[in-house]
Tab-separated table of C-alpha atoms in Angstrom:
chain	number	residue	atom	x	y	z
A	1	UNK	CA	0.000	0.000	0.000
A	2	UNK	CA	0.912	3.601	-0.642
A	3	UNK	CA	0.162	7.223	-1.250
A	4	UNK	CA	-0.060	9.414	-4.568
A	5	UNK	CA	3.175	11.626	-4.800
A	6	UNK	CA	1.601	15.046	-2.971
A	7	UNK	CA	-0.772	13.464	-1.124
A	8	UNK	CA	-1.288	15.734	2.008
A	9	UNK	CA	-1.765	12.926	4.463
A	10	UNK	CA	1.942	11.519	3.793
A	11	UNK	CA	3.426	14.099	5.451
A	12	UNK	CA	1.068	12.810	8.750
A	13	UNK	CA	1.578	9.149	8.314
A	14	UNK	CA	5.608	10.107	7.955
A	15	UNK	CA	5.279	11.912	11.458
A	16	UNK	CA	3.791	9.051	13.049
A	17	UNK	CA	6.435	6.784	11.897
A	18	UNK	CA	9.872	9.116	12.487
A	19	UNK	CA	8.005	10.584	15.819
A	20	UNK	CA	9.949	8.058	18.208
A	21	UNK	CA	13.302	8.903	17.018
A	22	UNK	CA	14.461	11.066	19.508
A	23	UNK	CA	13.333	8.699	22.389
A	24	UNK	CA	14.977	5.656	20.425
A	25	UNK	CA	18.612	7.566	19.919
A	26	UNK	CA	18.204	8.624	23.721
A	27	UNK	CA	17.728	5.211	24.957
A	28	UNK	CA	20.159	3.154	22.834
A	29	UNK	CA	23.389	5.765	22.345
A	30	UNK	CA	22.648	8.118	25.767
A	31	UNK	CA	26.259	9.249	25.838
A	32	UNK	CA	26.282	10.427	22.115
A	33	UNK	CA	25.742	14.039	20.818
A	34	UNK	CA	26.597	17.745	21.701
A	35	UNK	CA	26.094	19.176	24.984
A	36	UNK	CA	24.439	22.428	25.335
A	37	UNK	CA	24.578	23.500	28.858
A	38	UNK	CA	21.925	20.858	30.677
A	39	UNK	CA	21.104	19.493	27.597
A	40	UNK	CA	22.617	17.077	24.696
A	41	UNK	CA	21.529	17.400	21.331
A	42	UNK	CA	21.446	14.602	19.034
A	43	UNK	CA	19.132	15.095	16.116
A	44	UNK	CA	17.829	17.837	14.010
A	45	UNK	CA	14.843	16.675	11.964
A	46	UNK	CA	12.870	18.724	10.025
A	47	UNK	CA	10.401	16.346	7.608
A	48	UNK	CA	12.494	13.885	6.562
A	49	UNK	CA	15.836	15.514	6.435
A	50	UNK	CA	17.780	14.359	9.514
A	51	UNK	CA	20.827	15.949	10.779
A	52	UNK	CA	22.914	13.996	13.329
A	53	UNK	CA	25.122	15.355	16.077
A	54	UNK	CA	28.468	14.362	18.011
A	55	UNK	CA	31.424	15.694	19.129
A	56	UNK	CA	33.271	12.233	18.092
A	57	UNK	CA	33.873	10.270	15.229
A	58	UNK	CA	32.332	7.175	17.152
A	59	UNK	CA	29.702	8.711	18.501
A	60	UNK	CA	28.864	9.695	15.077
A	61	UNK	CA	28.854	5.964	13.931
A	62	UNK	CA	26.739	4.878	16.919
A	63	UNK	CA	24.095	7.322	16.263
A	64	UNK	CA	23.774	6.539	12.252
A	65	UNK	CA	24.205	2.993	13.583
A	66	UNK	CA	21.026	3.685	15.666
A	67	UNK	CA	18.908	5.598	13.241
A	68	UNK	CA	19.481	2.497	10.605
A	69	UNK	CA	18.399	0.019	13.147
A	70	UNK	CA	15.217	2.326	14.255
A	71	UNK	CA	14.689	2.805	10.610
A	72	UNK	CA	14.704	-1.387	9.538
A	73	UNK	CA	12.388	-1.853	12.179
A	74	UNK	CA	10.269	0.395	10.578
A	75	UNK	CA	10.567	-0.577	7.139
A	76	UNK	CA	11.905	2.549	6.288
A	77	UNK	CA	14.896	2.858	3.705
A	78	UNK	CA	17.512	5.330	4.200
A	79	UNK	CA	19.147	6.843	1.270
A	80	UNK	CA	23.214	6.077	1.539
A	81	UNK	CA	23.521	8.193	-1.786
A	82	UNK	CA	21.889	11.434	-0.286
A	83	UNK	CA	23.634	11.006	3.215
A	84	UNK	CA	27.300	13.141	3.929
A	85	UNK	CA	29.247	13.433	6.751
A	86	UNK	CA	30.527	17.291	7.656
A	87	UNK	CA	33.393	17.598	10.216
A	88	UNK	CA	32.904	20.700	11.323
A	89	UNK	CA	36.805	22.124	12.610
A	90	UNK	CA	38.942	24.854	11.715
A	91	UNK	CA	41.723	22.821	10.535
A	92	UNK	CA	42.218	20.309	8.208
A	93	UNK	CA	40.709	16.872	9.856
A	94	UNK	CA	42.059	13.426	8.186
A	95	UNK	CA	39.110	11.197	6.712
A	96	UNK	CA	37.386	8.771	9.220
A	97	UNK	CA	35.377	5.965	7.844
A	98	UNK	CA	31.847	6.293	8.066
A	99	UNK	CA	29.108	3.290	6.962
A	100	UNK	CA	25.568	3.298	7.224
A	101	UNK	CA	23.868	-0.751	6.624
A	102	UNK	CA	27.626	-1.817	5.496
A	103	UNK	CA	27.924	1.038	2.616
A	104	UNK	CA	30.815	3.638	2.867
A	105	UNK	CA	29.029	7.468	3.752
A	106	UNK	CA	30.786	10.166	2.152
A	107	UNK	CA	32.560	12.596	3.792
A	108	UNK	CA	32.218	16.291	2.567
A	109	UNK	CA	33.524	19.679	3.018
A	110	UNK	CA	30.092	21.406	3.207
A	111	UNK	CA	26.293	20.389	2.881
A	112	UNK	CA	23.322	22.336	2.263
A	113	UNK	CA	20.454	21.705	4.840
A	114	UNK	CA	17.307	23.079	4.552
A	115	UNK	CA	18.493	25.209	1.508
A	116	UNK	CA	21.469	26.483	3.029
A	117	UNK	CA	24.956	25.372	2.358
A	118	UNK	CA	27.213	25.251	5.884
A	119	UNK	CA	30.834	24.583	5.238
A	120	UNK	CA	33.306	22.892	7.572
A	121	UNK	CA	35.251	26.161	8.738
A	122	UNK	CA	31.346	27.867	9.786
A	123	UNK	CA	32.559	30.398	7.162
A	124	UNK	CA	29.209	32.230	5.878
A	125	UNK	CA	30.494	33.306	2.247
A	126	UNK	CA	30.043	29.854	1.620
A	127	UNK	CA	26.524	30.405	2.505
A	128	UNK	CA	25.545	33.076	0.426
A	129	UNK	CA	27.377	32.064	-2.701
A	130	UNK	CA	24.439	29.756	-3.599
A	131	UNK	CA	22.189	32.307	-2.589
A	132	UNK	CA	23.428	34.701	-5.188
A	133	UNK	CA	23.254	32.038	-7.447
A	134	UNK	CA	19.690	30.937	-7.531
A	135	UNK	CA	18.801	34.704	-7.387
A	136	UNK	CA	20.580	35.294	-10.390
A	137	UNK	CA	18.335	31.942	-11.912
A	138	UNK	CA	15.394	33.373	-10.712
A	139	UNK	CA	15.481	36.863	-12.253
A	140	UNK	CA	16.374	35.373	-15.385
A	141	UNK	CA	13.257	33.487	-14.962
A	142	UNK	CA	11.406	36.543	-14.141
A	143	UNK	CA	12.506	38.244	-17.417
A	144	UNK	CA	12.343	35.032	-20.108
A	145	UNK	CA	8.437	35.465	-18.474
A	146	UNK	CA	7.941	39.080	-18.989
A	147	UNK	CA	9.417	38.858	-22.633
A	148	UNK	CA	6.493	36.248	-23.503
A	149	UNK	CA	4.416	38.984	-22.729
A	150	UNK	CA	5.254	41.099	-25.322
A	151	UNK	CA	3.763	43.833	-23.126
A	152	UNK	CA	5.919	47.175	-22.410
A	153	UNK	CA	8.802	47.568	-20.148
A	154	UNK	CA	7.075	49.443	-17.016
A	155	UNK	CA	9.253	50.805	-14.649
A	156	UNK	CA	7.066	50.634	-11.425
A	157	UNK	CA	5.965	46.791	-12.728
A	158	UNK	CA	9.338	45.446	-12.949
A	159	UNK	CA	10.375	47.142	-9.465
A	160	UNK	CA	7.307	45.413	-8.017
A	161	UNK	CA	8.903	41.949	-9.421
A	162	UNK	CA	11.949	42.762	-7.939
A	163	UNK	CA	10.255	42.903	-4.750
A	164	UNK	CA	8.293	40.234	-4.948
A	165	UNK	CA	9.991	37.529	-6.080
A	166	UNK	CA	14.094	38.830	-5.982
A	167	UNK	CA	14.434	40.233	-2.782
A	168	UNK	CA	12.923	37.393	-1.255
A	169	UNK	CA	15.647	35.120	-2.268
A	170	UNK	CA	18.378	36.934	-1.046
A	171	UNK	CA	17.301	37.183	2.360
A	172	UNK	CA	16.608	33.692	2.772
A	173	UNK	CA	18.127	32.218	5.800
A	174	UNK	CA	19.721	35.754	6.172
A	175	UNK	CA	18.302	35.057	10.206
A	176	UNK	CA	21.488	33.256	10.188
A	177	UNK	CA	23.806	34.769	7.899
A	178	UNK	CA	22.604	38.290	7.880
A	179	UNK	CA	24.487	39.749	10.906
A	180	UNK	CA	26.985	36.992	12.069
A	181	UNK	CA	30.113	35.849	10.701
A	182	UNK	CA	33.281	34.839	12.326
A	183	UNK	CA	35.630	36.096	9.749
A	184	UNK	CA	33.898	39.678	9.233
A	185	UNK	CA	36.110	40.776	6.098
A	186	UNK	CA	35.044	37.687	4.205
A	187	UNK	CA	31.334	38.007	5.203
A	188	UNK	CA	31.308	41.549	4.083
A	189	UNK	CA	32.442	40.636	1.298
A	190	UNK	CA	30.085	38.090	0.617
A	191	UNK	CA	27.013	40.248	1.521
A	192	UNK	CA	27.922	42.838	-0.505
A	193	UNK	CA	28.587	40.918	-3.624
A	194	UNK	CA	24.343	40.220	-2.891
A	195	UNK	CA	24.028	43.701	-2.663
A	196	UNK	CA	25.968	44.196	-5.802
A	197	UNK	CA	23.676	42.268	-7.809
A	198	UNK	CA	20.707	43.822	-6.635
A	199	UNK	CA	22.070	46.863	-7.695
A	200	UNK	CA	23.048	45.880	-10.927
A	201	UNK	CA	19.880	44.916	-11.632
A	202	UNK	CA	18.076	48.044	-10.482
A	203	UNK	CA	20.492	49.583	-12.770
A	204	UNK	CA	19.671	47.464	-15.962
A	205	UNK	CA	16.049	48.444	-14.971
A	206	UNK	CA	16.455	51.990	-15.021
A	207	UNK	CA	19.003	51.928	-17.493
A	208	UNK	CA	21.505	53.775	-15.355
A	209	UNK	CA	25.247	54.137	-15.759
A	210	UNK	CA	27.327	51.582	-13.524
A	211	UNK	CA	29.027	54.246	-11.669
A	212	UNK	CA	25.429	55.670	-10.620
A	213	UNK	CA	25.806	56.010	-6.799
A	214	UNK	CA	23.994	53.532	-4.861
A	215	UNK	CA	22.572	56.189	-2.300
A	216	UNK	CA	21.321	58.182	-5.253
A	217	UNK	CA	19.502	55.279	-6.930
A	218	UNK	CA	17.838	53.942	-4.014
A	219	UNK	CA	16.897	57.288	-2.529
A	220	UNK	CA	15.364	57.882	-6.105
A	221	UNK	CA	13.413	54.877	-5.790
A	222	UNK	CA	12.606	54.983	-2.694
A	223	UNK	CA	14.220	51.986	-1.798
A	224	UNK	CA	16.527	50.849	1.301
A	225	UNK	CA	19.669	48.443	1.500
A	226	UNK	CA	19.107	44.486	1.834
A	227	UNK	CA	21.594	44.964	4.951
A	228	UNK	CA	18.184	46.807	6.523
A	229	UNK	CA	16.105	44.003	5.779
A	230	UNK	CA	18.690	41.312	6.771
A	231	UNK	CA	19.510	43.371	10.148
A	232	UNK	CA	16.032	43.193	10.757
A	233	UNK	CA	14.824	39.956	10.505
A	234	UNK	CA	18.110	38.670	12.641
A	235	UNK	CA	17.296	40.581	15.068
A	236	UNK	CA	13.187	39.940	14.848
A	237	UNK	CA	14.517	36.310	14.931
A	238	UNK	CA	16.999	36.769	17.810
A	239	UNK	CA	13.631	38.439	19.772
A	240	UNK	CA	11.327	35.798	19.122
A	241	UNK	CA	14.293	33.427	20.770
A	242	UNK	CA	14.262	35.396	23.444
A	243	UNK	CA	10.877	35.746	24.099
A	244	UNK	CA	10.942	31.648	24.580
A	245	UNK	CA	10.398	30.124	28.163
A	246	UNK	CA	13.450	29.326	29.982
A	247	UNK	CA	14.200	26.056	29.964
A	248	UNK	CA	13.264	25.478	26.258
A	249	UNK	CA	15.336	23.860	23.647
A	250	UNK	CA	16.433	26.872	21.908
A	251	UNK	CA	16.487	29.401	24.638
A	252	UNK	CA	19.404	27.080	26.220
A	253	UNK	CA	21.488	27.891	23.005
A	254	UNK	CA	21.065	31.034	22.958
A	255	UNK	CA	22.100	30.949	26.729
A	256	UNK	CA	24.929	28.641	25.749
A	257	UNK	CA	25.866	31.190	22.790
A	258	UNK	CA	26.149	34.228	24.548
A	259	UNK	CA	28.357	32.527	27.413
A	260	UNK	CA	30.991	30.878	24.924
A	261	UNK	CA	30.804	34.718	23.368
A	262	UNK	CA	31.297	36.775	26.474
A	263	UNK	CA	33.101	34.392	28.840
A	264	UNK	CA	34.911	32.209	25.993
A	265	UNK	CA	35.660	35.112	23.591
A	266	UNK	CA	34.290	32.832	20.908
A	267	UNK	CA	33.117	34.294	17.402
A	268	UNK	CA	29.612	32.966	16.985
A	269	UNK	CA	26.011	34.605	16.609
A	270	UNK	CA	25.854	36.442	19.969
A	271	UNK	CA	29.218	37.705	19.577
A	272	UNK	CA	28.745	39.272	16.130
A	273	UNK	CA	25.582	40.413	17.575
A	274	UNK	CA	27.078	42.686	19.932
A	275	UNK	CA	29.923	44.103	17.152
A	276	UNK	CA	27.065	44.941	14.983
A	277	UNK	CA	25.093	46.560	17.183
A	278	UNK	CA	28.227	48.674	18.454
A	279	UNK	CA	28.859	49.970	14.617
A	280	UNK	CA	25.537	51.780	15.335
A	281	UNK	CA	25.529	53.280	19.203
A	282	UNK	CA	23.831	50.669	20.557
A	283	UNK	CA	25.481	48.251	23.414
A	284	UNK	CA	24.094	44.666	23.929
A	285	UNK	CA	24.150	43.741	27.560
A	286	UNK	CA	27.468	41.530	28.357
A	287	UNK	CA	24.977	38.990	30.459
A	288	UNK	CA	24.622	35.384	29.919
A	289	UNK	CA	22.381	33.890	32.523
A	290	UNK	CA	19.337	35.842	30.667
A	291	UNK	CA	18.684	36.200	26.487
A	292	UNK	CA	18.295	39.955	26.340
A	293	UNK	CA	15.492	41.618	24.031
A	294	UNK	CA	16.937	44.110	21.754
A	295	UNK	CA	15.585	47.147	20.310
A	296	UNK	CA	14.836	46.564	16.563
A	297	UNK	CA	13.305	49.731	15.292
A	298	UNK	CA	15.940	51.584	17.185
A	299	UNK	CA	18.387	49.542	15.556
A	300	UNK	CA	17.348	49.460	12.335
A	301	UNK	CA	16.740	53.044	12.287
A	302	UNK	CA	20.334	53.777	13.451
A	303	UNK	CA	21.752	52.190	11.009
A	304	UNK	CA	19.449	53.322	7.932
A	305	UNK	CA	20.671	56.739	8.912
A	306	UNK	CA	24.688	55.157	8.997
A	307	UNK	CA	24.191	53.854	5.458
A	308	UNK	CA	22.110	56.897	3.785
A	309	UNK	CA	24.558	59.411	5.126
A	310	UNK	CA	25.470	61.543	2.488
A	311	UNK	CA	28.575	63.386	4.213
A	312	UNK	CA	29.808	66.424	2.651
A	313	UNK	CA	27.912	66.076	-0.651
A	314	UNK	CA	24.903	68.174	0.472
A	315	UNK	CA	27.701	71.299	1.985
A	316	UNK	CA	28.487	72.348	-1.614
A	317	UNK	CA	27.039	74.639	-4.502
A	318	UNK	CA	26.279	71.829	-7.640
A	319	UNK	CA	27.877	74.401	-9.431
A	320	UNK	CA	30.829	75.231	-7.507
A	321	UNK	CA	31.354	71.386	-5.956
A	322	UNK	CA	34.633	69.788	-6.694
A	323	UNK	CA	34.786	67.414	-9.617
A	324	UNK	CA	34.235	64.456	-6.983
A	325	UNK	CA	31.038	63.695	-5.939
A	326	UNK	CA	29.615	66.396	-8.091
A	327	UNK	CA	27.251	63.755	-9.151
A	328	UNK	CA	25.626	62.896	-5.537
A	329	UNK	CA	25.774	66.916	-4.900
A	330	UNK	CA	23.650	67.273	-7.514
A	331	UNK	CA	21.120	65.165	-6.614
A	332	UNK	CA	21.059	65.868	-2.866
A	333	UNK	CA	20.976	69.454	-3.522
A	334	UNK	CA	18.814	69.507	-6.555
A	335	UNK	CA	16.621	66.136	-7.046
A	336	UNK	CA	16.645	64.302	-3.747
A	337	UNK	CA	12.817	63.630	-2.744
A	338	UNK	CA	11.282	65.474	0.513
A	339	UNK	CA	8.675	63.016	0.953
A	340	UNK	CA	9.231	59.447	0.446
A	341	UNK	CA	5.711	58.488	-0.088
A	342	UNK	CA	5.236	60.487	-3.309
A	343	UNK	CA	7.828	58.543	-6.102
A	344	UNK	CA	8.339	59.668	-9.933
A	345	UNK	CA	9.366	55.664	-10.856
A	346	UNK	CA	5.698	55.687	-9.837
A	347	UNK	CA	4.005	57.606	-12.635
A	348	UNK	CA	1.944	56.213	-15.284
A	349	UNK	CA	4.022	56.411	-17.873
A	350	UNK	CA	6.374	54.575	-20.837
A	351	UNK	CA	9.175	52.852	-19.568
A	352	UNK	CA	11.669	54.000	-21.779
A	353	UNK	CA	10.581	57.604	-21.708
A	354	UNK	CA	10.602	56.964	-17.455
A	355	UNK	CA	14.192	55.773	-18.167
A	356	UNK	CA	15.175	59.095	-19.737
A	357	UNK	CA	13.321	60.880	-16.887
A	358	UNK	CA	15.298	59.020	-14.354
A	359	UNK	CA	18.979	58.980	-15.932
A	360	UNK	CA	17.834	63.141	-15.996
A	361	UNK	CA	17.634	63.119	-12.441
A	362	UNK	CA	20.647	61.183	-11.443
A	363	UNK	CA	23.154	62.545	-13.659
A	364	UNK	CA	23.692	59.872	-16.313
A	365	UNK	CA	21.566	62.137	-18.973
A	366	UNK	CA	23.339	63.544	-22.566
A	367	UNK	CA	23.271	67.196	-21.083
A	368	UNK	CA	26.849	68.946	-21.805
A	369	UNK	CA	27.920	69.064	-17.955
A	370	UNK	CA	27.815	65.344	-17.861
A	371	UNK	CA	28.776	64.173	-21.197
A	372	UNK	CA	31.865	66.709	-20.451
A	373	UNK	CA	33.063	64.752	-17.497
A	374	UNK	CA	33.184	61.396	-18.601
A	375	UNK	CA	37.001	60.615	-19.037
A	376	UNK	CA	39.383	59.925	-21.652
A	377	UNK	CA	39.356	61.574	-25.251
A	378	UNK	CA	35.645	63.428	-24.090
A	379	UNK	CA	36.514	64.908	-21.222
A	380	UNK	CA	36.050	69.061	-21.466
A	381	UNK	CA	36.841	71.398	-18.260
A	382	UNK	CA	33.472	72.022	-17.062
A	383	UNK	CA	33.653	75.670	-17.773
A	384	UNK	CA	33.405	74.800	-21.394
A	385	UNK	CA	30.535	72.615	-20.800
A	386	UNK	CA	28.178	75.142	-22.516
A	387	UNK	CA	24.363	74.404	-23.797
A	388	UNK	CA	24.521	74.168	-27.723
A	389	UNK	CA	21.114	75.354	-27.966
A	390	UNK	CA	20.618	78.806	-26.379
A	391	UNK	CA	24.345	80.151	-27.163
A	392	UNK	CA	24.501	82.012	-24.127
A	393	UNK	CA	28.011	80.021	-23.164
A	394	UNK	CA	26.528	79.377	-19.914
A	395	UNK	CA	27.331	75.688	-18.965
A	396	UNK	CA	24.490	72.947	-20.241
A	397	UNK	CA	23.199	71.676	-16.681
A	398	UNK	CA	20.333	70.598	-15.078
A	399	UNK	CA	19.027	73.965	-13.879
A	400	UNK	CA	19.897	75.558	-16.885
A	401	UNK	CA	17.549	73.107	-18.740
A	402	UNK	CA	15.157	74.031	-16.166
A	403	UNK	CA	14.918	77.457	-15.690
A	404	UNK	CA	17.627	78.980	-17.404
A	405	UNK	CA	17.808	78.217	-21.494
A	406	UNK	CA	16.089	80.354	-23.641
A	407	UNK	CA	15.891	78.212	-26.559
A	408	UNK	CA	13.752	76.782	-24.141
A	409	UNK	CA	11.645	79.806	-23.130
A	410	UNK	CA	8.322	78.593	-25.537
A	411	UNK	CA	8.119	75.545	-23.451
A	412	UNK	CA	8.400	77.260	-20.133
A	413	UNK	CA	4.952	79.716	-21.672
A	414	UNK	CA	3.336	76.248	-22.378
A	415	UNK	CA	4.129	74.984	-18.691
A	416	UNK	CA	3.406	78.179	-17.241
A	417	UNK	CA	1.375	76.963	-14.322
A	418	UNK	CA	5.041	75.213	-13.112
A	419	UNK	CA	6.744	78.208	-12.370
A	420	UNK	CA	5.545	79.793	-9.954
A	421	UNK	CA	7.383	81.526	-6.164
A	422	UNK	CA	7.092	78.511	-4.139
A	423	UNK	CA	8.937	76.269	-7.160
A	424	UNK	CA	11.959	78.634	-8.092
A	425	UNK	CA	14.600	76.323	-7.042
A	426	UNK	CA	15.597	73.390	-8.325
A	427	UNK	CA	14.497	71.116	-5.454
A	428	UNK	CA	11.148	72.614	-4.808
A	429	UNK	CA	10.137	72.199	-8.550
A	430	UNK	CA	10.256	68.552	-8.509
A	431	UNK	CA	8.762	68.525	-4.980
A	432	UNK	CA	6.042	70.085	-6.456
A	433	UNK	CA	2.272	68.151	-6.460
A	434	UNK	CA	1.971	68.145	-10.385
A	435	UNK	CA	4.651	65.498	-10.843
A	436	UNK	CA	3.467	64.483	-13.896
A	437	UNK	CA	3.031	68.077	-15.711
A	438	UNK	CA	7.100	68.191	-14.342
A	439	UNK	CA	7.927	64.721	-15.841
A	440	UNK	CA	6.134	66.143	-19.185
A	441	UNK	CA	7.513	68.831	-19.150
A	442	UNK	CA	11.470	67.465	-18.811
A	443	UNK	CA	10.862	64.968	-21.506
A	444	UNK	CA	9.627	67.731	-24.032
A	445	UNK	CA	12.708	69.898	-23.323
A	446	UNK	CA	15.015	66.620	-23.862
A	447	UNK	CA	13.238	66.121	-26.720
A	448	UNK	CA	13.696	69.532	-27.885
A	449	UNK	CA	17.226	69.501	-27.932
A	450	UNK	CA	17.352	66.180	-28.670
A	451	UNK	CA	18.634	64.201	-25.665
């Protein structure tokens, strides 16, 4: 007798079966496992992928041993094939022989469990590398399914996809890999290769220039570093162990954590914890007989201000700022949004003419003060930057498109309702409520002077 592949009740009948296990390995190999404080962990099951504990190579054998005897008596077939051995140890360990009923197991360097890969030295690039992976796969997906479509690019639509079905993917599991790391340089490195990627795609979707500033971009779009959303759903996780009773399973190794951290100097979850939360003000109390709460908001706030800080890019003139960071000047001066409820990626409108609209507002247009500064053969000293359409010699930037051109002046008459006291700078025109009469309004002056 048996099931249909999918039938919902298998996963039942399985629990009924596999639920003695942890009785069975307790009663037959009592001395095997990992000791966490009062307790000694042996198993890790989650549906039917087991993960077996011990701090011994024999141990190890008496507890697959075990689980193949439990299993026979069962009826139930273990899979030698899918099974590893991971030796988890900073060094180098020689092989040990490992069987399971009379076949060799293999032993491996790392081993994905429950979608995550865990290596042998705990390092957690070698988590995330898959991660970037499959998020790469999936976005590929995303756009072989749009193309079928045959429907227009839309801005807003394919940042909504991003969202929905990109972002997810690279925070999986980030409860675990999203703060912590015991070699920090590596880790960093890591996350930020994620981070790369997401920006590179955000940058393919707005067809930006590579060097477009990530602060820029994501203020434009009114978007916020993964690093927020991994910090906060460690730290939502690291709460909700915290919040356990006392006594419980995993409230012991968080207990168990934070001692080896603050008594054993090890580098583990609690210990990276308390260096990340340091990099933004905030102490974690050194204590280890209690899991303490920590303040999430607070902490995620702190460091959303940390990574949007835009140092000494909003001090200068756009006109007068020194050749670097003129770019990110310009926009926090000129273009950054007041509100961030109220987006122009939002309006109704073409995607490729939204493109335009956005590569206008973050510097990577064909205006002459930016075509001027691009290195090599094209470069021109910005005074000579001038606007080839009004003659005036004035340089060819964003305000002079604006307000200033006079080649321009018919449109400005058209638009007239635009220009008005409260709008005469440059930041207060695009903060203005008509967004779309100012998106028109760009777009016809690009297209005037054909940009």
């Amino acid at each position: 007798m048996g099931l249909r592949q999918g039938c919902p009740l298998s996963a039942t009948l399985f629990g009924l079966f596999i639920d003695g296990l942890h009785h069975y390995l307790e009663t037959v190999v009592p001395g095997a496992g990992v000791q966490i404080q009062h307790l000694r962990l042996r198993e890790l099951v989650y549906a039917d992928d087991i993960c077996l504990m011990a701090s011994s190579p024999g141990q190890l054998q008496a507890l697959i041993d075990a689980l193949a005897s439990y299993c026979a008596t069962l009826h139930l077939e273990i899979s030698v094939p899918k099974t590893k051995v991971m030796i988890v140890a900073n060094v180098s360990t020689v092989l040990v022989a490992f069987t399971c009923n009379g076949n060799p197991v293999e032993q491996v360097t790392s081993f994905r469990y429950l979608g995550l890969h865990f290596h042998q030295s705990g390092a957690i690039s070698h988590v995330i590398q898959p991660i970037k992976a499959k998020a790469g796969g999936s976005w590929a997906t995303v756009q072989r399914r749009h193309s079928l479509l045959q429907c227009g690019k839309a801005i807003n639509l394919h940042l909504r996809l991003l969202h929905a079905i990109l972002v997810p993917v690279m925070q999986y599991g980030c409860e675990v890999w999203g703060m912590h790391s015991p070699r920090v340089a590596i880790a960093n490195g890591a996350r930020s290769g994620l981070q790369h990627l997401y920006d590179h795609y955000l940058r393919t979707i707005c067809d930006l220039r590579p060097s477009t500033p990530r602060k820029m971009m994501l203020a434009e779009l009114g978007l916020l570093p993964l690093q927020v959303f991994w910090w906060r759903q460690a730290l939502q996780f690291w709460n909700s162990l915290a919040a356990l009773l006392a006594g419980s399973f995993y409230h012991t190794v968080c207990l168990d954590n934070l001692t080896d951290a603050f008594q054993g100097g090890a580098c583990n979850m609690a210990s990276s914890l308390a260096s990340c939360l340091q990099s933004v003000g905030f102490d974690m109390p050194r204590v280890c007989d209690v899991v303490p709460l920590l303040d999430v908001d607070g902490v995620v706030e702190s460091l959303t201000v940390t990574l949007q800080a835009t140092g000494d890019s909003a001090s200068f003139c756009p006109r007068q700022a020194p050749t670097q960071g003129v770019v990110s000047c310009t926009y926090e001066q000129w273009f950054r949004p007041y509100s961030a409820r109220r987006r122009y990626c939002q309006l109704p409108v073409s995607g490729r003419r939204m493109q335009r609209f956005l590569q206008f507002r973050l510097g990577c247009h064909g205006l002459p003060v930016a075509t001027g500064r691009l290195a090599g053969p094209g470069h021109v000293d910005r005074a000579q930057r001038v606007c080839s359409c009004c003659h005036s010699g004035a340089v060819g930037d964003e305000r002079h498109l604006v307000f200033e051109c006079v080649a321009l002046a018919p449109l400005r008459v058209r638009y007239a309702s635009l220009f008005t006291n409260d709008t005469n700078t440059m930041r207060s025109f695009f903060a203005q409520r008509d967004h779309l009469g100012v998106f028109h309004y760009v777009m016809d002056c690009l297209d005037l002077m054909h940009i």
